[in-house]
Amino acid sequence: MDWTFNNDMPIYSQLVDKIKLSIVSGQLPPGEKLSTVRDLAAEAKVNPNTMQRAFQELEREGLVFSQRSSGRFVTEDMEVIMEAKKAMARQYILGFMENMEKLGYTPQEIINLIKEGKEEDKQ
């Protein structure tokens, strides 16, 4: 997993986003046992408390769950995973639209640019 961080948002939020992306993309499949907080914190070079906070947020969202002596696992509830995937897609789309509108494009012009790009990719 890519553990590069930027200064625009809290590290724990970036950890949540990175782990969530790994889950919704299938890189971390449903039911997969996750590494320990300490191991992931060491790998990401962050404080274990920061990683713990990220895991708590992921548990709150229902994407991971704890089993007392066994550790943490990715949820097997595909509905939860798909809803998280849609939410992330909406977030990316809103950011994209906002940036394109800053460039002066209308929603219809953006759609046309996307269609043109898809046509160029086919060729």
Short mmCIF file of C-alpha atoms in Angstrom, two decimals:
data_model
loop_
_atom_site.label_atom_id
_atom_site.label_comp_id
_atom_site.label_asym_id
_atom_site.label_seq_id
_atom_site.Cartn_x
_atom_site.Cartn_y
_atom_site.Cartn_z
CA MET A 1 0.00 0.00 0.00
CA ASP A 2 1.22 3.51 -0.81
CA TRP A 3 1.78 5.33 2.46
CA THR A 4 2.61 8.82 1.18
CA PHE A 5 0.75 11.60 2.95
CA ASN A 6 0.06 15.26 2.24
CA ASN A 7 -0.41 18.15 4.63
CA ASP A 8 -3.91 19.06 3.41
CA MET A 9 -5.79 16.77 5.80
CA PRO A 10 -5.17 14.80 9.00
CA ILE A 11 -3.07 11.66 8.62
CA TYR A 12 -5.72 9.44 10.21
CA SER A 13 -8.22 10.59 7.54
CA GLN A 14 -5.71 9.76 4.83
CA LEU A 15 -5.17 6.33 6.41
CA VAL A 16 -8.93 5.74 6.41
CA ASP A 17 -9.12 6.71 2.73
CA LYS A 18 -6.19 4.51 1.72
CA ILE A 19 -7.46 1.44 3.56
CA LYS A 20 -11.02 2.08 2.35
CA LEU A 21 -9.76 2.29 -1.25
CA SER A 22 -7.95 -1.02 -0.79
CA ILE A 23 -11.20 -2.58 0.43
CA VAL A 24 -13.56 -1.21 -2.24
CA SER A 25 -11.09 -1.99 -5.05
CA GLY A 26 -10.77 -5.59 -3.89
CA GLN A 27 -7.10 -5.31 -3.01
CA LEU A 28 -8.23 -6.29 0.51
CA PRO A 29 -10.97 -8.86 -0.18
CA PRO A 30 -14.03 -9.45 2.03
CA GLY A 31 -13.16 -11.52 5.09
CA GLU A 32 -9.43 -10.76 4.80
CA LYS A 33 -7.57 -10.59 8.11
CA LEU A 34 -5.84 -7.23 8.47
CA SER A 35 -2.36 -6.71 9.83
CA THR A 36 -2.14 -5.52 13.41
CA VAL A 37 -2.29 -1.84 14.28
CA ARG A 38 1.36 -1.91 15.31
CA ASP A 39 2.50 -3.62 12.11
CA LEU A 40 0.55 -1.28 9.83
CA ALA A 41 1.65 1.76 11.84
CA ALA A 42 5.29 0.70 11.47
CA GLU A 43 4.80 0.08 7.74
CA ALA A 44 3.13 3.48 7.26
CA LYS A 45 5.59 5.18 9.61
CA VAL A 46 2.83 6.66 11.77
CA ASN A 47 2.03 6.56 15.46
CA PRO A 48 0.06 3.43 16.45
CA ASN A 49 -2.57 5.69 18.05
CA THR A 50 -3.12 7.34 14.68
CA MET A 51 -3.58 3.96 12.99
CA GLN A 52 -5.90 2.86 15.81
CA ARG A 53 -8.03 5.96 15.23
CA ALA A 54 -8.23 5.12 11.51
CA PHE A 55 -9.35 1.57 12.31
CA GLN A 56 -11.98 2.87 14.72
CA GLU A 57 -13.39 5.03 11.93
CA LEU A 58 -13.41 2.09 9.51
CA GLU A 59 -15.20 -0.01 12.14
CA ARG A 60 -17.73 2.77 12.67
CA GLU A 61 -18.39 2.77 8.91
CA GLY A 62 -18.81 -1.01 9.00
CA LEU A 63 -15.94 -1.77 6.61
CA VAL A 64 -13.91 -3.68 9.18
CA PHE A 65 -14.81 -5.57 12.33
CA SER A 66 -12.91 -6.91 15.33
CA GLN A 67 -12.97 -10.38 16.73
CA ARG A 68 -11.68 -10.38 20.25
CA SER A 69 -8.60 -12.57 20.16
CA SER A 70 -8.38 -13.00 16.38
CA GLY A 71 -7.83 -9.42 15.17
CA ARG A 72 -9.53 -7.24 12.60
CA PHE A 73 -11.12 -8.34 9.36
CA VAL A 74 -12.62 -6.75 6.25
CA THR A 75 -16.41 -6.97 6.29
CA GLU A 76 -18.04 -9.64 4.18
CA ASP A 77 -21.13 -7.45 3.71
CA MET A 78 -20.93 -6.57 0.01
CA GLU A 79 -23.70 -4.00 0.37
CA VAL A 80 -21.56 -1.99 2.82
CA ILE A 81 -18.54 -2.26 0.52
CA MET A 82 -20.53 -1.19 -2.55
CA GLU A 83 -22.06 1.76 -0.69
CA ALA A 84 -18.57 2.90 0.39
CA LYS A 85 -17.39 2.50 -3.21
CA LYS A 86 -20.26 4.67 -4.49
CA ALA A 87 -19.59 7.29 -1.83
CA MET A 88 -15.91 7.45 -2.81
CA ALA A 89 -16.86 7.71 -6.50
CA ARG A 90 -19.25 10.57 -5.74
CA GLN A 91 -16.50 12.35 -3.81
CA TYR A 92 -14.06 11.97 -6.74
CA ILE A 93 -16.70 13.14 -9.22
CA LEU A 94 -17.58 16.21 -7.14
CA GLY A 95 -13.89 17.16 -6.90
CA PHE A 96 -13.43 16.64 -10.64
CA MET A 97 -16.54 18.69 -11.48
CA GLU A 98 -15.46 21.48 -9.15
CA ASN A 99 -12.03 21.68 -10.79
CA MET A 100 -13.47 21.60 -14.32
CA GLU A 101 -15.95 24.35 -13.44
CA LYS A 102 -13.03 26.43 -12.12
CA LEU A 103 -11.55 26.06 -15.61
CA GLY A 104 -14.76 27.53 -16.98
CA TYR A 105 -16.43 24.39 -18.33
CA THR A 106 -20.18 23.87 -18.12
CA PRO A 107 -21.51 20.45 -17.11
CA GLN A 108 -22.45 19.71 -20.73
CA GLU A 109 -18.96 20.71 -21.96
CA ILE A 110 -17.45 18.39 -19.36
CA ILE A 111 -19.63 15.52 -20.60
CA ASN A 112 -18.58 16.26 -24.18
CA LEU A 113 -14.89 16.28 -23.20
CA ILE A 114 -15.28 12.92 -21.48
CA LYS A 115 -17.01 11.46 -24.55
CA GLU A 116 -14.25 12.83 -26.81
CA GLY A 117 -11.63 11.32 -24.52
CA LYS A 118 -13.34 7.93 -24.61
CA GLU A 119 -13.48 8.06 -28.43
CA GLU A 120 -9.77 8.92 -28.62
CA ASP A 121 -8.97 5.99 -26.30
CA LYS A 122 -10.79 3.60 -28.66
CA GLN A 123 -8.64 4.71 -31.59
#
